[in-house]
PDB file of C-alpha atoms and ligand atoms in Angstrom:
ATOM      1  CA  MET A   1     105.044 110.565 102.882  1.00  0.00           C
ATOM      2  CA  LYS A   2     105.590 106.898 103.679  1.00  0.00           C
ATOM      3  CA  LEU A   3     104.329 104.399 101.117  1.00  0.00           C
ATOM      4  CA  THR A   4     104.082 100.665 101.805  1.00  0.00           C
ATOM      5  CA  ILE A   5     102.731  98.262  99.100  1.00  0.00           C
ATOM      6  CA  ALA A   6     101.580  94.875 100.117  1.00  0.00           C
ATOM      7  CA  VAL A   7     102.272  92.407  97.275  1.00  0.00           C
ATOM      8  CA  GLY A   8     101.751  88.637  96.937  1.00  0.00           C
ATOM      9  CA  THR A   9     103.879  85.910  95.591  1.00  0.00           C
ATOM     10  CA  LYS A  10     105.660  87.482  92.600  1.00  0.00           C
ATOM     11  CA  ASN A  11     105.700  84.483  90.270  1.00  0.00           C
ATOM     12  CA  TRP A  12     101.930  84.320  90.493  1.00  0.00           C
ATOM     13  CA  SER A  13     100.363  87.533  91.492  1.00  0.00           C
ATOM     14  CA  SER A  14      99.561  89.430  88.339  1.00  0.00           C
ATOM     15  CA  TRP A  15      97.466  92.051  90.274  1.00  0.00           C
ATOM     16  CA  SER A  16     100.318  92.657  92.583  1.00  0.00           C
ATOM     17  CA  LEU A  17     102.535  93.359  89.635  1.00  0.00           C
ATOM     18  CA  ARG A  18     100.003  95.844  88.294  1.00  0.00           C
ATOM     19  CA  GLY A  19      99.963  97.710  91.589  1.00  0.00           C
ATOM     20  CA  TRP A  20     103.677  97.562  92.193  1.00  0.00           C
ATOM     21  CA  LEU A  21     104.695  98.941  88.803  1.00  0.00           C
ATOM     22  CA  PRO A  22     103.198 102.427  89.224  1.00  0.00           C
ATOM     23  CA  VAL A  23     104.749 102.722  92.717  1.00  0.00           C
ATOM     24  CA  ARG A  24     108.090 101.580  91.459  1.00  0.00           C
ATOM     25  CA  ALA A  25     107.943 103.981  88.412  1.00  0.00           C
ATOM     26  CA  SER A  26     106.874 106.914  90.539  1.00  0.00           C
ATOM     27  CA  GLY A  27     110.376 107.356  91.687  1.00  0.00           C
ATOM     28  CA  LEU A  28     109.207 107.804  95.267  1.00  0.00           C
ATOM     29  CA  PRO A  29     110.718 105.753  98.116  1.00  0.00           C
ATOM     30  CA  PHE A  30     108.529 102.894  99.268  1.00  0.00           C
ATOM     31  CA  THR A  31     108.706  99.590 101.267  1.00  0.00           C
ATOM     32  CA  GLU A  32     107.209  96.337 100.433  1.00  0.00           C
ATOM     33  CA  HIS A  33     105.117  94.033 102.564  1.00  0.00           C
ATOM     34  CA  TYR A  34     105.241  90.514 101.052  1.00  0.00           C
ATOM     35  CA  VAL A  35     102.591  87.918 101.591  1.00  0.00           C
ATOM     36  CA  ARG A  36     102.994  84.381 100.494  1.00  0.00           C
ATOM     37  CA  LEU A  37      99.949  83.174  98.361  1.00  0.00           C
ATOM     38  CA  ARG A  38      98.468  79.738  98.068  1.00  0.00           C
ATOM     39  CA  HIS A  39      99.827  78.729 101.407  1.00  0.00           C
ATOM     40  CA  ASP A  40      98.217  77.576 104.723  1.00  0.00           C
ATOM     41  CA  ASP A  41      98.470  80.933 106.399  1.00  0.00           C
ATOM     42  CA  THR A  42      97.665  83.081 103.301  1.00  0.00           C
ATOM     43  CA  GLU A  43      94.129  84.016 104.337  1.00  0.00           C
ATOM     44  CA  VAL A  44      95.217  85.030 107.779  1.00  0.00           C
ATOM     45  CA  GLU A  45      98.309  86.970 106.648  1.00  0.00           C
ATOM     46  CA  VAL A  46      96.475  88.821 103.924  1.00  0.00           C
ATOM     47  CA  LYS A  47      93.647  89.869 106.166  1.00  0.00           C
ATOM     48  CA  LYS A  48      96.169  91.292 108.673  1.00  0.00           C
ATOM     49  CA  VAL A  49      97.049  93.895 106.090  1.00  0.00           C
ATOM     50  CA  SER A  50      94.163  94.075 103.634  1.00  0.00           C
ATOM     51  CA  PRO A  51      90.477  94.231 104.747  1.00  0.00           C
ATOM     52  CA  SER A  52      89.401  93.129 101.228  1.00  0.00           C
ATOM     53  CA  GLY A  53      91.445  89.939 101.616  1.00  0.00           C
ATOM     54  CA  LEU A  54      93.346  90.861  98.403  1.00  0.00           C
ATOM     55  CA  VAL A  55      96.639  92.257  97.375  1.00  0.00           C
ATOM     56  CA  PRO A  56      97.946  94.626  96.171  1.00  0.00           C
ATOM     57  CA  LEU A  57      97.200  97.295  98.794  1.00  0.00           C
ATOM     58  CA  LEU A  58      99.038 100.429  99.269  1.00  0.00           C
ATOM     59  CA  THR A  59      99.308 102.069 102.813  1.00  0.00           C
ATOM     60  CA  VAL A  60      99.914 105.790 102.751  1.00  0.00           C
ATOM     61  CA  GLU A  61     101.148 107.611 105.894  1.00  0.00           C
ATOM     62  CA  ASP A  62     101.352 111.410 105.439  1.00  0.00           C
ATOM     63  CA  GLY A  63     101.828 113.641 108.521  1.00  0.00           C
ATOM     64  CA  GLY A  64      99.045 112.535 110.900  1.00  0.00           C
ATOM     65  CA  GLU A  65      97.082 110.972 108.072  1.00  0.00           C
ATOM     66  CA  ARG A  66      97.023 107.166 107.251  1.00  0.00           C
ATOM     67  CA  PHE A  67      94.906 105.593 104.637  1.00  0.00           C
ATOM     68  CA  GLN A  68      94.774 102.532 102.436  1.00  0.00           C
ATOM     69  CA  VAL A  69      94.353 102.236  98.613  1.00  0.00           C
ATOM     70  CA  TRP A  70      93.250  98.806  97.653  1.00  0.00           C
ATOM     71  CA  ASP A  71      92.779  97.650  94.025  1.00  0.00           C
ATOM     72  CA  SER A  72      95.532  97.946  91.401  1.00  0.00           C
ATOM     73  CA  LEU A  73      93.646 100.598  89.316  1.00  0.00           C
ATOM     74  CA  ALA A  74      93.048 102.910  92.203  1.00  0.00           C
ATOM     75  CA  ILE A  75      96.765 102.489  93.145  1.00  0.00           C
ATOM     76  CA  ALA A  76      97.758 103.456  89.578  1.00  0.00           C
ATOM     77  CA  GLU A  77      95.476 106.548  89.730  1.00  0.00           C
ATOM     78  CA  PHE A  78      96.786 107.619  93.059  1.00  0.00           C
ATOM     79  CA  MET A  79     100.450 107.287  92.091  1.00  0.00           C
ATOM     80  CA  ALA A  80      99.761 109.387  88.983  1.00  0.00           C
ATOM     81  CA  GLU A  81      98.247 111.987  91.248  1.00  0.00           C
ATOM     82  CA  ILE A  82     101.089 112.216  93.715  1.00  0.00           C
ATOM     83  CA  ALA A  83     103.897 111.734  91.239  1.00  0.00           C
ATOM     84  CA  PRO A  84     102.995 113.895  88.226  1.00  0.00           C
ATOM     85  CA  ALA A  85     106.657 114.043  87.054  1.00  0.00           C
ATOM     86  CA  ALA A  86     106.597 110.263  86.316  1.00  0.00           C
ATOM     87  CA  GLN A  87     103.877 110.899  83.610  1.00  0.00           C
ATOM     88  CA  LEU A  88     102.094 107.578  84.481  1.00  0.00           C
ATOM     89  CA  TRP A  89      99.171 108.710  82.248  1.00  0.00           C
ATOM     90  CA  PRO A  90      99.721 110.589  78.926  1.00  0.00           C
ATOM     91  CA  GLU A  91      99.738 114.416  79.128  1.00  0.00           C
ATOM     92  CA  ASN A  92      97.339 114.781  76.188  1.00  0.00           C
ATOM     93  CA  ARG A  93      93.711 114.526  77.366  1.00  0.00           C
ATOM     94  CA  ALA A  94      92.430 112.298  74.497  1.00  0.00           C
ATOM     95  CA  ALA A  95      95.404 109.983  74.826  1.00  0.00           C
ATOM     96  CA  ARG A  96      94.881 109.984  78.643  1.00  0.00           C
ATOM     97  CA  ALA A  97      91.308 109.051  78.217  1.00  0.00           C
ATOM     98  CA  LYS A  98      92.214 106.270  75.812  1.00  0.00           C
ATOM     99  CA  ALA A  99      95.002 104.940  78.144  1.00  0.00           C
ATOM    100  CA  ARG A 100      92.551 104.788  80.940  1.00  0.00           C
ATOM    101  CA  ALA A 101      90.032 102.756  78.760  1.00  0.00           C
ATOM    102  CA  VAL A 102      92.985 100.436  77.657  1.00  0.00           C
ATOM    103  CA  ALA A 103      93.865  99.802  81.290  1.00  0.00           C
ATOM    104  CA  ALA A 104      90.236  99.389  82.375  1.00  0.00           C
ATOM    105  CA  GLU A 105      89.609  96.867  79.637  1.00  0.00           C
ATOM    106  CA  MET A 106      92.321  94.705  81.143  1.00  0.00           C
ATOM    107  CA  HIS A 107      91.255  95.301  84.608  1.00  0.00           C
ATOM    108  CA  SER A 108      87.702  94.115  83.959  1.00  0.00           C
ATOM    109  CA  GLY A 109      88.142  91.636  81.166  1.00  0.00           C
ATOM    110  CA  PHE A 110      89.822  88.701  79.569  1.00  0.00           C
ATOM    111  CA  PRO A 111      88.678  86.049  82.091  1.00  0.00           C
ATOM    112  CA  ALA A 112      89.418  83.144  79.817  1.00  0.00           C
ATOM    113  CA  LEU A 113      93.071  84.270  79.270  1.00  0.00           C
ATOM    114  CA  ARG A 114      93.582  84.823  83.003  1.00  0.00           C
ATOM    115  CA  GLN A 115      92.277  81.397  83.799  1.00  0.00           C
ATOM    116  CA  GLN A 116      93.959  79.304  81.020  1.00  0.00           C
ATOM    117  CA  LEU A 117      97.295  81.161  80.966  1.00  0.00           C
ATOM    118  CA  SER A 118      97.693  81.951  84.668  1.00  0.00           C
ATOM    119  CA  MET A 119     100.777  83.968  85.432  1.00  0.00           C
ATOM    120  CA  GLU A 120     103.983  82.034  85.969  1.00  0.00           C
ATOM    121  CA  PHE A 121     106.418  84.971  85.727  1.00  0.00           C
ATOM    122  CA  ALA A 122     109.681  82.955  85.977  1.00  0.00           C
ATOM    123  CA  ARG A 123     108.576  79.865  84.301  1.00  0.00           C
ATOM    124  CA  HIS A 124     108.469  78.661  80.676  1.00  0.00           C
ATOM    125  CA  MET A 125     105.273  76.695  79.979  1.00  0.00           C
ATOM    126  CA  PRO A 126     105.126  75.747  76.298  1.00  0.00           C
ATOM    127  CA  GLY A 127     102.557  73.331  74.847  1.00  0.00           C
ATOM    128  CA  VAL A 128      99.297  75.005  75.861  1.00  0.00           C
ATOM    129  CA  THR A 129      96.743  75.430  73.063  1.00  0.00           C
ATOM    130  CA  PRO A 130      94.630  78.559  73.726  1.00  0.00           C
ATOM    131  CA  ASN A 131      90.826  77.754  73.968  1.00  0.00           C
ATOM    132  CA  GLU A 132      88.312  79.753  72.103  1.00  0.00           C
ATOM    133  CA  GLY A 133      87.950  82.434  74.787  1.00  0.00           C
ATOM    134  CA  THR A 134      91.797  82.733  75.202  1.00  0.00           C
ATOM    135  CA  ALA A 135      92.284  83.026  71.556  1.00  0.00           C
ATOM    136  CA  LYS A 136      89.830  85.844  71.215  1.00  0.00           C
ATOM    137  CA  ALA A 137      91.400  87.625  74.153  1.00  0.00           C
ATOM    138  CA  ILE A 138      94.866  87.350  72.647  1.00  0.00           C
ATOM    139  CA  ALA A 139      93.573  88.711  69.268  1.00  0.00           C
ATOM    140  CA  ARG A 140      91.846  91.607  71.026  1.00  0.00           C
ATOM    141  CA  ILE A 141      94.988  92.417  73.117  1.00  0.00           C
ATOM    142  CA  VAL A 142      97.316  92.317  70.124  1.00  0.00           C
ATOM    143  CA  SER A 143      94.963  94.623  68.167  1.00  0.00           C
ATOM    144  CA  VAL A 144      94.773  97.139  71.030  1.00  0.00           C
ATOM    145  CA  TRP A 145      98.548  97.122  71.172  1.00  0.00           C
ATOM    146  CA  GLU A 146      98.947  97.555  67.497  1.00  0.00           C
ATOM    147  CA  GLN A 147      96.498 100.494  67.335  1.00  0.00           C
ATOM    148  CA  CYS A 148      98.070 102.259  70.348  1.00  0.00           C
ATOM    149  CA  LEU A 149     101.664 101.752  69.003  1.00  0.00           C
ATOM    150  CA  ALA A 150     100.654 102.914  65.522  1.00  0.00           C
ATOM    151  CA  GLU A 151      99.183 106.136  66.985  1.00  0.00           C
ATOM    152  CA  SER A 152     101.887 106.837  69.451  1.00  0.00           C
ATOM    153  CA  GLY A 153     104.950 105.605  67.572  1.00  0.00           C
ATOM    154  CA  GLY A 154     105.980 103.501  70.615  1.00  0.00           C
ATOM    155  CA  PRO A 155     108.089 102.062  72.031  1.00  0.00           C
ATOM    156  CA  TYR A 156     105.354 101.989  74.841  1.00  0.00           C
ATOM    157  CA  LEU A 157     101.584 102.035  74.212  1.00  0.00           C
ATOM    158  CA  PHE A 158     101.431 105.805  74.670  1.00  0.00           C
ATOM    159  CA  GLY A 159     104.861 106.858  73.442  1.00  0.00           C
ATOM    160  CA  GLN A 160     108.192 107.209  75.288  1.00  0.00           C
ATOM    161  CA  THR A 161     107.022 106.557  78.921  1.00  0.00           C
ATOM    162  CA  PHE A 162     106.411 103.061  80.436  1.00  0.00           C
ATOM    163  CA  GLY A 163     103.185 103.982  82.114  1.00  0.00           C
ATOM    164  CA  ASN A 164      99.945 102.859  83.667  1.00  0.00           C
ATOM    165  CA  ALA A 165      98.479 101.468  80.473  1.00  0.00           C
ATOM    166  CA  ASP A 166     101.513  99.374  79.986  1.00  0.00           C
ATOM    167  CA  PHE A 167     101.532  98.219  83.521  1.00  0.00           C
ATOM    168  CA  PHE A 168      98.125  96.716  83.241  1.00  0.00           C
ATOM    169  CA  TYR A 169      99.407  94.545  80.356  1.00  0.00           C
ATOM    170  CA  ALA A 170     102.736  93.744  81.826  1.00  0.00           C
ATOM    171  CA  PRO A 171     101.366  90.475  83.287  1.00  0.00           C
ATOM    172  CA  VAL A 172     100.072  89.644  79.793  1.00  0.00           C
ATOM    173  CA  VAL A 173     103.462  90.164  78.360  1.00  0.00           C
ATOM    174  CA  SER A 174     104.751  87.711  80.909  1.00  0.00           C
ATOM    175  CA  ARG A 175     102.037  85.210  80.032  1.00  0.00           C
ATOM    176  CA  PHE A 176     102.776  85.553  76.369  1.00  0.00           C
ATOM    177  CA  HIS A 177     106.405  84.895  77.175  1.00  0.00           C
ATOM    178  CA  SER A 178     105.793  81.889  79.381  1.00  0.00           C
ATOM    179  CA  TYR A 179     103.299  80.183  77.049  1.00  0.00           C
ATOM    180  CA  ASP A 180     105.092  81.010  73.767  1.00  0.00           C
ATOM    181  CA  VAL A 181     102.162  83.031  72.318  1.00  0.00           C
ATOM    182  CA  ALA A 182     103.274  83.861  68.775  1.00  0.00           C
ATOM    183  CA  MET A 183     103.386  87.535  67.732  1.00  0.00           C
ATOM    184  CA  ASN A 184     105.018  89.567  65.184  1.00  0.00           C
ATOM    185  CA  GLY A 185     105.697  93.111  64.072  1.00  0.00           C
ATOM    186  CA  ALA A 186     104.991  95.931  66.412  1.00  0.00           C
ATOM    187  CA  ALA A 187     103.280  93.697  68.982  1.00  0.00           C
ATOM    188  CA  LYS A 188     106.310  91.433  69.323  1.00  0.00           C
ATOM    189  CA  ALA A 189     108.696  94.352  69.525  1.00  0.00           C
ATOM    190  CA  TYR A 190     106.483  95.900  72.215  1.00  0.00           C
ATOM    191  CA  ALA A 191     106.256  92.695  74.274  1.00  0.00           C
ATOM    192  CA  ASP A 192     110.123  92.333  74.051  1.00  0.00           C
ATOM    193  CA  THR A 193     110.630  95.925  75.172  1.00  0.00           C
ATOM    194  CA  VAL A 194     108.312  95.559  78.233  1.00  0.00           C
ATOM    195  CA  TRP A 195     109.714  92.054  79.039  1.00  0.00           C
ATOM    196  CA  HIS A 196     113.215  93.509  79.182  1.00  0.00           C
ATOM    197  CA  HIS A 197     112.425  96.723  81.083  1.00  0.00           C
ATOM    198  CA  PRO A 198     114.555  96.972  84.276  1.00  0.00           C
ATOM    199  CA  PHE A 199     111.429  97.005  86.546  1.00  0.00           C
ATOM    200  CA  MET A 200     110.261  93.758  84.960  1.00  0.00           C
ATOM    201  CA  ARG A 201     113.866  92.265  85.457  1.00  0.00           C
ATOM    202  CA  GLU A 202     113.559  93.144  89.127  1.00  0.00           C
ATOM    203  CA  TRP A 203     110.233  91.330  89.401  1.00  0.00           C
ATOM    204  CA  LEU A 204     111.750  88.386  87.398  1.00  0.00           C
ATOM    205  CA  LYS A 205     114.707  88.149  89.815  1.00  0.00           C
ATOM    206  CA  ALA A 206     112.331  87.966  92.814  1.00  0.00           C
ATOM    207  CA  SER A 207     110.077  85.461  91.069  1.00  0.00           C
ATOM    208  CA  ALA A 208     113.058  83.267  89.919  1.00  0.00           C
ATOM    209  CA  GLN A 209     114.176  83.237  93.563  1.00  0.00           C
ATOM    210  CA  GLU A 210     110.765  82.008  94.700  1.00  0.00           C
ATOM    211  CA  VAL A 211     110.988  79.191  92.135  1.00  0.00           C
ATOM    212  CA  ALA A 212     114.570  78.350  93.295  1.00  0.00           C
ATOM    213  CA  GLU A 213     113.370  78.344  96.948  1.00  0.00           C
ATOM    214  CA  GLY A 214     110.546  76.041  96.016  1.00  0.00           C
ATOM    215  CA  VAL A 215     107.766  78.328  97.384  1.00  0.00           C
ATOM    216  CA  VAL A 216     105.923  78.309  94.055  1.00  0.00           C
TER     217      VAL A 216
HETATM  218  N1  LIG B 301      90.683  93.788  91.491  1.00  0.00           N
HETATM  219  C1  LIG B 301      91.796  93.568  92.470  1.00  0.00           C
HETATM  220  C2  LIG B 301      92.112  92.123  92.294  1.00  0.00           C
HETATM  221  C3  LIG B 301      93.160  91.710  93.290  1.00  0.00           C
HETATM  222  C4  LIG B 301      93.331  90.142  93.498  1.00  0.00           C
HETATM  223  O1  LIG B 301      92.536  89.281  92.954  1.00  0.00           O
HETATM  224  N2  LIG B 301      94.433  89.719  94.073  1.00  0.00           N
HETATM  225  C5  LIG B 301      94.765  88.312  94.294  1.00  0.00           C
HETATM  226  C6  LIG B 301      96.232  88.050  94.044  1.00  0.00           C
HETATM  227  S1  LIG B 301      96.699  88.105  92.339  1.00  0.00           S
HETATM  228  C7  LIG B 301      94.612  87.914  95.796  1.00  0.00           C
HETATM  229  O2  LIG B 301      95.010  88.794  96.621  1.00  0.00           O
HETATM  230  N3  LIG B 301      94.156  86.730  96.068  1.00  0.00           N
HETATM  231  C8  LIG B 301      94.092  86.330  97.462  1.00  0.00           C
HETATM  232  C9  LIG B 301      94.646  84.928  97.621  1.00  0.00           C
HETATM  233  O3  LIG B 301      95.221  84.410  96.707  1.00  0.00           O
HETATM  234  O4  LIG B 301      94.431  84.400  98.736  1.00  0.00           O
HETATM  235  C10 LIG B 301      92.889  94.487  92.117  1.00  0.00           C
HETATM  236  O5  LIG B 301      92.938  95.058  90.943  1.00  0.00           O
HETATM  237  O6  LIG B 301      93.774  94.814  92.862  1.00  0.00           O
END
């Protein structure tokens, strides 16, 4: 099986990070197709690979079959299906249902936080005061993290494995880091653990290179 994931500019593209993490964590070989966002040729270049005009998008070639999986949550589900050993969703049915709800809440919510604290993976952007919507989103996210960690015992939301539910909050961890969002206790320990995970370090290295090259 050949897997190709199209991703956008890594410093900015939170959705790309959400789609890339399950592919990276699957342990399966894959290649990346990189598209530069917010550039003159972005629309044309994204449309060449993605009919929706959005990234991430996963192209699967398997024998004579070739198909595309667009949307980060669909990619997370597909990777869990083809790489069961990676345990991208928890094994326990109730925990798995909850992990899906946690990921879906991020996937469909928190617009104020996304807008005000846009992802700047490799940048430190202190001095932003969260507006009312962003403050509510931060409080809700921290409470979801605290509840999951208390139930699972951590260090990740559903226990020992850095999995799909964590991947959906990985861009939030980056935002909290960039904008100095204050946390303490279990939520802070969780954010630190995710921020220092080797996959996040890989994404940081690429994002920092984009900053150094002046493309973001
Ligand atoms: N719901 C989609 C959202 C994907 C999305 O909005 N991607 C943005 C990048 S983060 C995009 O491709 N924007 C096109 C552009 O910036 O031109 C998903 O989960 O994959």
